[in-house]
XYZ file of C-alpha atoms in Angstrom:
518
model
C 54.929 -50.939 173.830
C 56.155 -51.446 170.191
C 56.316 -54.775 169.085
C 58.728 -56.272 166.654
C 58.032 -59.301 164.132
C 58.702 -61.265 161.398
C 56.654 -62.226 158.598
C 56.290 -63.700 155.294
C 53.382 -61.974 153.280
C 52.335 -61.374 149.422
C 54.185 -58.998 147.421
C 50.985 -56.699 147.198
C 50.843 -56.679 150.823
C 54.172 -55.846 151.443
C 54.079 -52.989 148.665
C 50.494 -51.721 150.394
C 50.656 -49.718 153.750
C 46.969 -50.223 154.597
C 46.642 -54.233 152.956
C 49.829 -54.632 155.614
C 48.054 -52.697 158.297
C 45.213 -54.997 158.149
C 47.467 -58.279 157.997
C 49.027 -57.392 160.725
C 45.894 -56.761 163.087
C 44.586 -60.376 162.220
C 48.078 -61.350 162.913
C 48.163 -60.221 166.299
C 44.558 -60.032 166.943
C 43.732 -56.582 167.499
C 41.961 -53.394 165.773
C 43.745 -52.003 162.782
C 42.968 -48.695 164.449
C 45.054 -49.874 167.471
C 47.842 -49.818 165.568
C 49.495 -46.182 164.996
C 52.278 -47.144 162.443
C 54.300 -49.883 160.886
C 58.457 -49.229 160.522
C 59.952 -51.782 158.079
C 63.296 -52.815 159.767
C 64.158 -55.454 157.062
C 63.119 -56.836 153.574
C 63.810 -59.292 151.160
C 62.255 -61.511 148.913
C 61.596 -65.673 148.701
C 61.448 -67.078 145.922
C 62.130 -70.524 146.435
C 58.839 -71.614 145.878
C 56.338 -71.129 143.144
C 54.892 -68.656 145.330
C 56.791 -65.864 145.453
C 56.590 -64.411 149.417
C 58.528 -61.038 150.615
C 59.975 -61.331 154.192
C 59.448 -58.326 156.766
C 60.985 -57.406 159.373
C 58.973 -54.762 161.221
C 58.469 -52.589 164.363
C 54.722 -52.343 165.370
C 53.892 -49.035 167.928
C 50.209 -49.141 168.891
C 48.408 -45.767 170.280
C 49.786 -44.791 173.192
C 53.636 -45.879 171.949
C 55.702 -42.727 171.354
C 56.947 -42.516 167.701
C 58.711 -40.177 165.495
C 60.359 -40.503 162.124
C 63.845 -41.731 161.894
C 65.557 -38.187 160.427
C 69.362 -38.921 159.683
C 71.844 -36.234 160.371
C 74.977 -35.434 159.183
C 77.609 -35.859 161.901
C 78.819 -32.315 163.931
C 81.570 -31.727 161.191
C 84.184 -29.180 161.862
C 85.909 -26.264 160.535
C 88.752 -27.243 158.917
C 90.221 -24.098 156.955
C 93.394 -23.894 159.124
C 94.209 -27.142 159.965
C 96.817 -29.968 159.171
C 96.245 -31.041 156.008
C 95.851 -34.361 154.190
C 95.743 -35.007 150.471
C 93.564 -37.990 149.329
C 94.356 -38.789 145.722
C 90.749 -40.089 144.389
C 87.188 -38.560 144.577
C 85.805 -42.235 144.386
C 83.469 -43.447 147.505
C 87.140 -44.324 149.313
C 88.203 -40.384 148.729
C 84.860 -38.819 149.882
C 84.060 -40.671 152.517
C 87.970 -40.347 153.555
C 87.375 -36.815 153.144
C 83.926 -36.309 155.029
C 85.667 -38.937 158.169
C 89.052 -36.217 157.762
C 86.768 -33.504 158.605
C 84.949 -34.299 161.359
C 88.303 -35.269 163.032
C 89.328 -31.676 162.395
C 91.688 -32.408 159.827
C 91.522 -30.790 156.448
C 91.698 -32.955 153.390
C 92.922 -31.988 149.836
C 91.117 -34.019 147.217
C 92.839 -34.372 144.414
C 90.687 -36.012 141.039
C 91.791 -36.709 137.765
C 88.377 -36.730 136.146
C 85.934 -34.106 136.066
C 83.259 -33.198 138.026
C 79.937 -35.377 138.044
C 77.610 -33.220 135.699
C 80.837 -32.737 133.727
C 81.231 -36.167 133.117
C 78.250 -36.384 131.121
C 79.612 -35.565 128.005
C 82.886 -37.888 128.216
C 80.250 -40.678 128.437
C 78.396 -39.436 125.576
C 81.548 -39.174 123.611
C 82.780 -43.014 124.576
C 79.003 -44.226 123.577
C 78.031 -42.268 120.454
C 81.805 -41.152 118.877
C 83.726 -44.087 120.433
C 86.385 -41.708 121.893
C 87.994 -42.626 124.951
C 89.068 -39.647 127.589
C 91.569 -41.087 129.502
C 91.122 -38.879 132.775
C 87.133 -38.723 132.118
C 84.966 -41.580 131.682
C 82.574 -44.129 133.296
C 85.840 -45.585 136.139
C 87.487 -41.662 136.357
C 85.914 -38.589 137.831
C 83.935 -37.437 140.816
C 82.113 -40.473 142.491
C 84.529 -42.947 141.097
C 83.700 -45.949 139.050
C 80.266 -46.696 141.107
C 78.427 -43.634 140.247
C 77.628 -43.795 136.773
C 78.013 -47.773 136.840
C 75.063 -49.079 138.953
C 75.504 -47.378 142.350
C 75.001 -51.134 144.059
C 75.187 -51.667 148.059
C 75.793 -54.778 148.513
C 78.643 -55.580 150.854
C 80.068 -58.684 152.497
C 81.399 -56.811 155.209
C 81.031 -58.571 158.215
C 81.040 -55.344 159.989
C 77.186 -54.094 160.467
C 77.993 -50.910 162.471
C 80.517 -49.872 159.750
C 77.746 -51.207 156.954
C 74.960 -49.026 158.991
C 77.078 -45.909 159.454
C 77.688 -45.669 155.748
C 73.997 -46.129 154.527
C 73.273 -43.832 157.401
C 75.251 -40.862 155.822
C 74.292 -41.642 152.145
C 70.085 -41.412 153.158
C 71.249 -38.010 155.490
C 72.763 -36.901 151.452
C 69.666 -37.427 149.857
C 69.440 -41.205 149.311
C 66.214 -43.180 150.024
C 65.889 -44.782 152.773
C 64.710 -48.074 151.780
C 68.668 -48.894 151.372
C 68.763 -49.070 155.114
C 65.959 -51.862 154.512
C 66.244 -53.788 151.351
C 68.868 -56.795 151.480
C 70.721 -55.743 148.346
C 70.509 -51.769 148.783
C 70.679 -49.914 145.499
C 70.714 -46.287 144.685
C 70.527 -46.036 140.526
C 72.815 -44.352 138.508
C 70.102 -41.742 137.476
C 70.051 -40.855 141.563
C 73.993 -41.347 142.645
C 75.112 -37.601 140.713
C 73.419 -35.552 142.869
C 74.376 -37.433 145.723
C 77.712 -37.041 145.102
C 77.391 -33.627 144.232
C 75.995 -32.572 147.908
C 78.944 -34.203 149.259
C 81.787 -32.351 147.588
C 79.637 -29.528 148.302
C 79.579 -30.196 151.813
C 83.380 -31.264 152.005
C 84.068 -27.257 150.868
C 81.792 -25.687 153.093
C 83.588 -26.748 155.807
C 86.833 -25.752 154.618
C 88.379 -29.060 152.863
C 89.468 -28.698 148.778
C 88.317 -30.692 145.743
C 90.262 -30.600 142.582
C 89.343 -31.359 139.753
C 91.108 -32.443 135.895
C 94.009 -32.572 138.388
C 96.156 -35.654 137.808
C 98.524 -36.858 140.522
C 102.256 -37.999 138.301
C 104.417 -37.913 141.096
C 104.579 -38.777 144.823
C 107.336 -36.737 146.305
C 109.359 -38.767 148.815
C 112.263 -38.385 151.164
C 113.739 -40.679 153.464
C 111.235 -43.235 152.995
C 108.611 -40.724 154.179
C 105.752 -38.675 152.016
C 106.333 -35.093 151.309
C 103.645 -34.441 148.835
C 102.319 -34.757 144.922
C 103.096 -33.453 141.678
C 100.558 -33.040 139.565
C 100.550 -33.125 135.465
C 101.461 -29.384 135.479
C 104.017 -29.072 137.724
C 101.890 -27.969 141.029
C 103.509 -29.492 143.667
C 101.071 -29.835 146.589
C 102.758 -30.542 149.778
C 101.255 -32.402 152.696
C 103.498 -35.720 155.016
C 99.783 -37.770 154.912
C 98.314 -39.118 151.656
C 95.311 -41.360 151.177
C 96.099 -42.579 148.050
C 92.603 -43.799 146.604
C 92.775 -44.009 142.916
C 90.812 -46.995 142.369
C 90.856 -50.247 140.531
C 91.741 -49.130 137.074
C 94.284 -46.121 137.425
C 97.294 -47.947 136.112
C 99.566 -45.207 135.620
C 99.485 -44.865 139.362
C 100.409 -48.702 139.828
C 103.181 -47.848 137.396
C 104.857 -44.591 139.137
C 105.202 -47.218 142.086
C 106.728 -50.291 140.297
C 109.099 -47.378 138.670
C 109.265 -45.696 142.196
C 110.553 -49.003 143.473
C 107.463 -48.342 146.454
C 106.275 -51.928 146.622
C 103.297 -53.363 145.143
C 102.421 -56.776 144.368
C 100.715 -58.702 141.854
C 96.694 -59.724 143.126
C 94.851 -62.620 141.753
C 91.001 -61.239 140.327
C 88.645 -62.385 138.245
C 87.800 -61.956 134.224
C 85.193 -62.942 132.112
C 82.308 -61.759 129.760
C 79.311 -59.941 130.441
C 76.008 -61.718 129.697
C 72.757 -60.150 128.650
C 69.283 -61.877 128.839
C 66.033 -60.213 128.288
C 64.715 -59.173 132.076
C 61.162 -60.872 131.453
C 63.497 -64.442 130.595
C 65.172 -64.404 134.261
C 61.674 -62.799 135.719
C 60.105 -66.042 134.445
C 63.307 -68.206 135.856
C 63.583 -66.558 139.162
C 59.959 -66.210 140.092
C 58.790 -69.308 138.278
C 56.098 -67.071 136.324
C 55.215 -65.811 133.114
C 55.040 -62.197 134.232
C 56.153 -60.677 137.545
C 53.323 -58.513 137.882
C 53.731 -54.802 139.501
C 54.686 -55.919 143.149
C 57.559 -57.790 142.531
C 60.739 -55.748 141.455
C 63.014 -57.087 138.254
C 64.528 -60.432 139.335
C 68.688 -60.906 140.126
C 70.157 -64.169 139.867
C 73.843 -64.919 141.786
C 75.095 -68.492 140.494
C 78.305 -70.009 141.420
C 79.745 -72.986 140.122
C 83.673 -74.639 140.315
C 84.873 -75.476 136.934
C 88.417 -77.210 136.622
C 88.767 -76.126 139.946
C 87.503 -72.665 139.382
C 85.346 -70.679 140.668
C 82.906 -69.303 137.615
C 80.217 -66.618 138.993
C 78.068 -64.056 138.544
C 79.289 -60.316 139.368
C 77.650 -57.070 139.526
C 74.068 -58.550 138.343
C 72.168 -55.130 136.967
C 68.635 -56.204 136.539
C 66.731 -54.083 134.310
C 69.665 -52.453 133.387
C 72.582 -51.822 130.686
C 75.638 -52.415 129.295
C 78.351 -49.721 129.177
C 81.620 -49.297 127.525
C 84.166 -48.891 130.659
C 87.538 -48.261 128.658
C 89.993 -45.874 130.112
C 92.469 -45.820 127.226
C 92.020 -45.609 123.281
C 92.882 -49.339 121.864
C 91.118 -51.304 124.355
C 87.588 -52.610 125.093
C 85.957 -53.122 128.466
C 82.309 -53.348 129.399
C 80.109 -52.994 133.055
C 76.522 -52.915 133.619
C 74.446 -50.160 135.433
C 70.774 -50.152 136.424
C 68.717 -46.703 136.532
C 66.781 -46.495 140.278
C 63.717 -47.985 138.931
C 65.532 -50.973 137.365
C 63.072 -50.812 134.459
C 65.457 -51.393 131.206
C 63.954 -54.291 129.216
C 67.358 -56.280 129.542
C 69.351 -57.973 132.362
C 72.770 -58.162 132.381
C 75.593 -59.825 134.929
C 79.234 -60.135 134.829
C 80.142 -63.295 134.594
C 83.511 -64.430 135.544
C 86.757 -66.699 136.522
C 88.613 -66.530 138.935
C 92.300 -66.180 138.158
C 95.670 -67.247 139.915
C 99.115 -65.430 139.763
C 100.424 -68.621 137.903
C 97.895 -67.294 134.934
C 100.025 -64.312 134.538
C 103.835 -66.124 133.823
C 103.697 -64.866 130.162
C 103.716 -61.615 131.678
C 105.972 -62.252 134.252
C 108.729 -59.985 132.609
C 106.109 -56.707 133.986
C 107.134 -58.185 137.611
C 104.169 -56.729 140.157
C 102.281 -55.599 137.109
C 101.907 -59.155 135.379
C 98.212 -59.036 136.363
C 97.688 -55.634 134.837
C 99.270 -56.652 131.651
C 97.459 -60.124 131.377
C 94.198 -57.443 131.595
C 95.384 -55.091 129.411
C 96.300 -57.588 126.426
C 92.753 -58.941 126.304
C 91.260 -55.710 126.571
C 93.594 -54.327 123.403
C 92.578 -57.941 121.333
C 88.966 -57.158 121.747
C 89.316 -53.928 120.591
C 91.317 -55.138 117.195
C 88.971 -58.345 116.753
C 85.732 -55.598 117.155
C 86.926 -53.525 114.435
C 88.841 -50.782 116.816
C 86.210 -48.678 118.169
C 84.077 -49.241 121.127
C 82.037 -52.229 119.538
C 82.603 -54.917 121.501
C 82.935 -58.598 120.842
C 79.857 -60.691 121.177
C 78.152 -64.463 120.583
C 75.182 -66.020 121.495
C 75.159 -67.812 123.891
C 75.270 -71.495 123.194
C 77.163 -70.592 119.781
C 79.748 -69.731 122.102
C 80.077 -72.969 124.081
C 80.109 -74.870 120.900
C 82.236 -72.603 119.443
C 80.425 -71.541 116.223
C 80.283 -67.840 115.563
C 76.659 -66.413 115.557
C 75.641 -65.427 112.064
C 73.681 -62.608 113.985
C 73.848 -60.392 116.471
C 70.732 -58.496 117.621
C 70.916 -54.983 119.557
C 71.563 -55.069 122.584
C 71.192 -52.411 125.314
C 75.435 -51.545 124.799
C 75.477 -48.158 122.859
C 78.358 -48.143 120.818
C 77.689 -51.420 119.021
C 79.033 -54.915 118.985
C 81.264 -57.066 116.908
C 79.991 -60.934 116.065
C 83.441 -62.958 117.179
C 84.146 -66.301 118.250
C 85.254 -65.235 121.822
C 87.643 -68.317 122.255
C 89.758 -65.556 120.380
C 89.701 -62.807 123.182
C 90.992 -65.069 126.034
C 92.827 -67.589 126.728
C 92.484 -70.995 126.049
C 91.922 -72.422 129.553
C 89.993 -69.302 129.864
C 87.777 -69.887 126.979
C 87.064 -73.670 128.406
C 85.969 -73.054 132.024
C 83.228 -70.364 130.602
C 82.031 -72.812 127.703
C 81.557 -75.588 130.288
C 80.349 -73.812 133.069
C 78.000 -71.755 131.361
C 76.303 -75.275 130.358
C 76.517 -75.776 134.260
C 74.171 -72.824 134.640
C 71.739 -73.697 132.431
C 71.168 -76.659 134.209
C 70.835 -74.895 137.386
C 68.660 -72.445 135.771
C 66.277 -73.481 133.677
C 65.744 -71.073 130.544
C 69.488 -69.511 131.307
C 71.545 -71.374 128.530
C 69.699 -70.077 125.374
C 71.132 -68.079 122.401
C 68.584 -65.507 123.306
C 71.555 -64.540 125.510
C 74.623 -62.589 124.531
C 78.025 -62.537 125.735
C 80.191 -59.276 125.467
C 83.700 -59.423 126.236
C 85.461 -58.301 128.243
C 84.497 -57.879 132.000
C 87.453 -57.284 133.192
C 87.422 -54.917 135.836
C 85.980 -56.530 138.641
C 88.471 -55.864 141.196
C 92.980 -54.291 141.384
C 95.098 -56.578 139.732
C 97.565 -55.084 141.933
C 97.796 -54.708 145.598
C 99.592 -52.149 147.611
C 100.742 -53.728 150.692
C 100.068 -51.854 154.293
C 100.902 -52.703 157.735
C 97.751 -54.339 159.683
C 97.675 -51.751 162.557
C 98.595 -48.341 160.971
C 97.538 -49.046 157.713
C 100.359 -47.149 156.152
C 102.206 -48.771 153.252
C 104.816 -51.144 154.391
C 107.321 -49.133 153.771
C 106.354 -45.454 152.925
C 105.456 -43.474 156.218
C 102.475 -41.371 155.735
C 101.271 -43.250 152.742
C 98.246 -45.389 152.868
C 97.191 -47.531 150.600
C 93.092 -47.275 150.635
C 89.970 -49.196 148.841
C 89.565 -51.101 145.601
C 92.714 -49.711 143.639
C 94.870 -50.810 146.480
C 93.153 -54.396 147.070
C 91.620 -53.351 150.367
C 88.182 -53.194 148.980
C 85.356 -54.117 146.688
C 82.401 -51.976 145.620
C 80.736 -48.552 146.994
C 80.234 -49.940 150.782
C 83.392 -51.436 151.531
C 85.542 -48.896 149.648
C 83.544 -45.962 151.810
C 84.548 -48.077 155.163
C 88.120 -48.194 153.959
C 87.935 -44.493 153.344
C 87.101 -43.997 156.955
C 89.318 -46.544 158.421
C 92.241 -45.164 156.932
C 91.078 -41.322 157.709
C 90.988 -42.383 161.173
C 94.285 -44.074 161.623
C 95.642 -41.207 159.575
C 94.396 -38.724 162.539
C 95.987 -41.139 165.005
C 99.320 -40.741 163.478
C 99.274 -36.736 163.755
C-alpha cells in the first residue's frame, strides 16, 4: 500500500531520483528495490539554518502497489459555434480562463484584445527596449496573455481556496506547463515558457467554436436601461452581446475613464508604489542561504521582507530571482518598470519590487479626478520620471544607500534594464512622505538582512503597477456590477484580483455566475 511522508533531506538528494530512492529505504527500513517509485506531492526549501534542507512531501508505492502517471486532461469542452454568446473584453489570464470556463458551460465567448497576439508582441517589446517607443495597445501589460506573460509568469497565490488553486495549475500543466508547479511552493512558469502556453489556449478556445480578436480595442460599452447591449470598438464595429466580462486589467485606464465619463460607478482603491531594487543574485544567494556559493542543487534564492514604517506597510513584491528589469509603460511620457525571470531563473541579477502601501487620503491633490484620484496620483509620478530620466525609457536610478542619505550616485553601473537609466536623486520622483518611509525602511532591511543595504544595489523608479488603482464595484452573489445588469467586473483591473492564479479563478467565477444568469 503506498505510503506517504514527510522529510527534510539535502538539496542533492532531493534533486537525485536514485540518492532519494536510497534515503528513503534506510528511512523506512526496507530494500531500495522494494520500492517501485517515488511521487513528490510537495516541496520547498529551509533555509533557516546554516544548513540549507529541502522539505518533501512524497507518496511511496512499493511492488505490488498499482501506479500510473498522473496525465492531466483538458476538461470535456463543448461546441460552442451556435450558442449564446458572451464577450469578455481582455485576453489576460482573467479573459482566457473566462473564456475556456464559458465553453465548457456551452456558452460561446467573444474575446475581444487590444494588443496583439503573443509572437506578435515580440517586436512592440523590442521597440520599448532598444528605440524607447511606447505602443499604447502593444506592450509588456497589453496583448494576448495579459501583463503576466512576458513579465515573470509567477504562481504564487494567497488564495485560500486550494481546489480553485489546484484546478488552475491543473489546466496550465494539461497546456503544456511543467508539472513541478503542482509541487513547488512558489510555482513559476518563465517568461521564455508562458507564449506558447498561451498560444495553445487561444488555439483551443477557436477550435471549439469561441472568437479571439485581436488589435481590437473596446471604446464604448453600449447600454440601455441600465442593462448591457454590447461594445464598440475603435472602428466603429459594434459587437452585440447582453453579458460582458469586462477583464481589461490593472493598467487599461482609458477603460476606467469611459466609466467615470459613463457615470457606471467605479471607485477609487488604495495600492501600493515604490521602486524596484536590483542586487546581484550571488549577494542574496549568500544572504538567504548563508553561503558563499549556492552550488547546483539549490535554485537562485527569493527574499519576501515586510516591515511597518510610519505606520506603513513597506514590502517586497513580485521578487524575480535571476531575473530582469523591464520597461512596463503603456503611454509615451511616462516611465514604469517590472521584473521577469526566464524558467531557469539564471540572469546574474535579482530584482524585487519594493513598495508602500498607500491610502485614499494620499490622493486629495488629485481629488478634483473624483474615482480616478488614484490613477492620477500614478500617472503624475510615472510622467516626472520620465522628464527627470531625460524622456525616453531610461529610468531613474540611485544606489542604494546614496538614496537613503539622499546624495545622488556619481555612478550608475548597467544594470539588467535595457533601455538605460538616469542617475537622480529619487526624493524627486515621489512624494515627500513617500520618499521617507523607503529611505528609513530600506535601512530596516538591511538590518534584517545582512548584506541587503549596500550601494551595490540599485533602485529604479517607478514600480507602480502592482495592483488597480480603481475598483469596479459588483454585487457579492451575482457578481455583476452594482448597477449595470450583465456587466461584470472581473480580476486585477477591476480590484477582484492579484496576479496569474487569482485573476484565472476570477475568470472562472465570473464565467460561471454569468451562465447562471442565462
Amino acid at each position: 500500500m503506498p505510503k506517504e511522508l514527510l522529510l527534510q533531506v539535502t538539496p542533492e538528494i532531493a534533486a537525485n531520483e536514485n540518492l532519494l530512492k536510497s534515503y528513503l529505504s534506510k528511512q523506512i527500513k526496507v530494500s531500495s528495490n522494494e520500492i517501485q517509485h517515488i511521487s513528490i506531492l510537495k516541496r520547498s526549501i529551509d533555509a533557516r539554518q546554516k544548513a540549507v534542507k529541502i522539505n518533501l512531501k512524497v507518496l511511496v508505492f512499493f511492488q505490488g502497489d498499482a501506479f500510473s502517471e498522473s496525465l492531466f486532461q483538458l476538461p470535456d469542452y463543448k461546441e460552442v459555434s451556435n450558442a449564446p454568446e458572451v464577450i469578455v473584453v481582455g485576453a489576460g489570464p482573467a479573459g482566457l480562463f473566462a473564456a475556456l470556463q464559458l465553453i465548457e458551460l456551452g456558452l460561446k465567448p467573444i474575446v475581444i484584445e487590444r494588443g496583439k497576439d503573443v509572437r506578435g508582441r515580440r517586436r512592440d517589446l523590442k521597440a520599448i527596449n532598444v528605440d524607447h517607443i511606447v505602443n499604447e495597445d502593444s506592450n509588456y501589460c497589453f496583448g494576448e496573455g495579459g501583463a503576466g506573460t512576458y513579465s515573470d509568469g509567477k504562481l504564487y497565490t494567497r488564495s485560500k481556496k486550494r481546489g480553485d488553486v489546484d484546478r488552475i495549475l491543473q489546466l496550465l500543466v494539461a497546456f503544456g506547463a511543467t508539472p513541478d508547479i503542482l509541487v513547488d511552493a512558489h510555482p513559476h512558469i518563465g517568461t521564455n515558457k508562458l507564449p506558447q502556453i498561451i498560444q495553445d489556449i487561444r488555439t483551443k478556445i477557436i477550435e471549439y467554436g469561441g472568437q479571439v480578436l485581436f488589435e481590437t480595442r473596446v471604446v464604448d460599452i453600449i447600454v440601455k436601461n441600465n442593462e448591457v447591449q454590447g461594445v464598440v470598438t475603435q472602428n466603429g464595429t459594434i459587437i452585440e452581446a447582453k453579458k460582458l466580462i469586462l477583464a481589461t486589467g490593472h493598467s487599461a485606464r482609458d477603460i476606467f475613464e469611459l466609466l467615470d465619463r459613463k457615470k457606471i460607478i467605479i471607485e477609487a482603491k488604495p495600492f501600493a508604489l515604490g521602486v524596484r531594487a536590483e542586487h546581484p543574485q550571488s549577494l542574496i544567494d549568500s544572504i538567504q542561504y548563508s553561503c558563499d556559493f549556492r552550488g547546483e542543487f539549490l535554485p537562485p534564492a527569493p527574499y519576501s521582507i515586510v516591515k511597518q514604517v510610519n505606520g506603513r506597510g513597506m514590502y517586497s513584491f513580485c521578487m524575480c530571482p535571476g531575473g530582469v528589469i523591464a520597461p512596463c509603460a503603456t503611454s509615451p511620457g511616462e516611465v514604469v518598470t517590472n521584473g521577469w525571470s526566464p524558467s531557469k531563473r539564471d540572469q546574474a541579477t535579482a530584482n524585487s519590487g519594493i513598495v508602500v502601501e498607500l491610502k485614499l487620503e494620499d490622493f486629495k491633490p488629485f481629488a478634483k479626478f473624483g474615482a480616478l484620484a488614484g490613477m492620477e496620483f500614478q500617472k503624475a509620478i510615472e510622467q516626472k520620471a520620465w522628464h527627470l530620466a531625460g524622456e525616453t525609457q531610461k529610468v531613474p536610478a540611485q544606489r542604494l544607500v546614496d538614496f537613503t542619505q539622499n546624495k545622488v550616485s556619481s555612478s550608475i553601473p548597467k544594470t539588467s534594464y535595457v533601455p538605460g537609466t538616469t542617475s537622480v536623486e529619487l526624493g524627486e520622483v515621489f512624494p515627500g512622505f513617500l520618499t521617507q518611509i523607503m529611505r528609513e525602511g530600506f535601512v530596516q532591511f538591511g538590518k534584517s538582512m545582512k548584506g541587503y543595504y549596500t550601494n551595490d544595489a540599485i533602485l529604479h523608479a517607478p514600480e507602480s503597477r502592482t495592483s488597480s488603482p480603481v475598483r469596479i464595484p459588483r454585487d457579492n452573489e451575482t457578481l455583476q456590477h452594482l448597477q449595470i445588469k450583465g456587466l461584470y467586473p472581473c480580476g486585477e483591473g477591476a480590484g477582484f484580483a492579484g496576479g496569474i492564479i487569482s485573476a484565472a479563478i476570477d475568470g472562472e467565477k465570473c464565467a460561471l455566475k454569468c451562465a447562471e444568469s442565462f
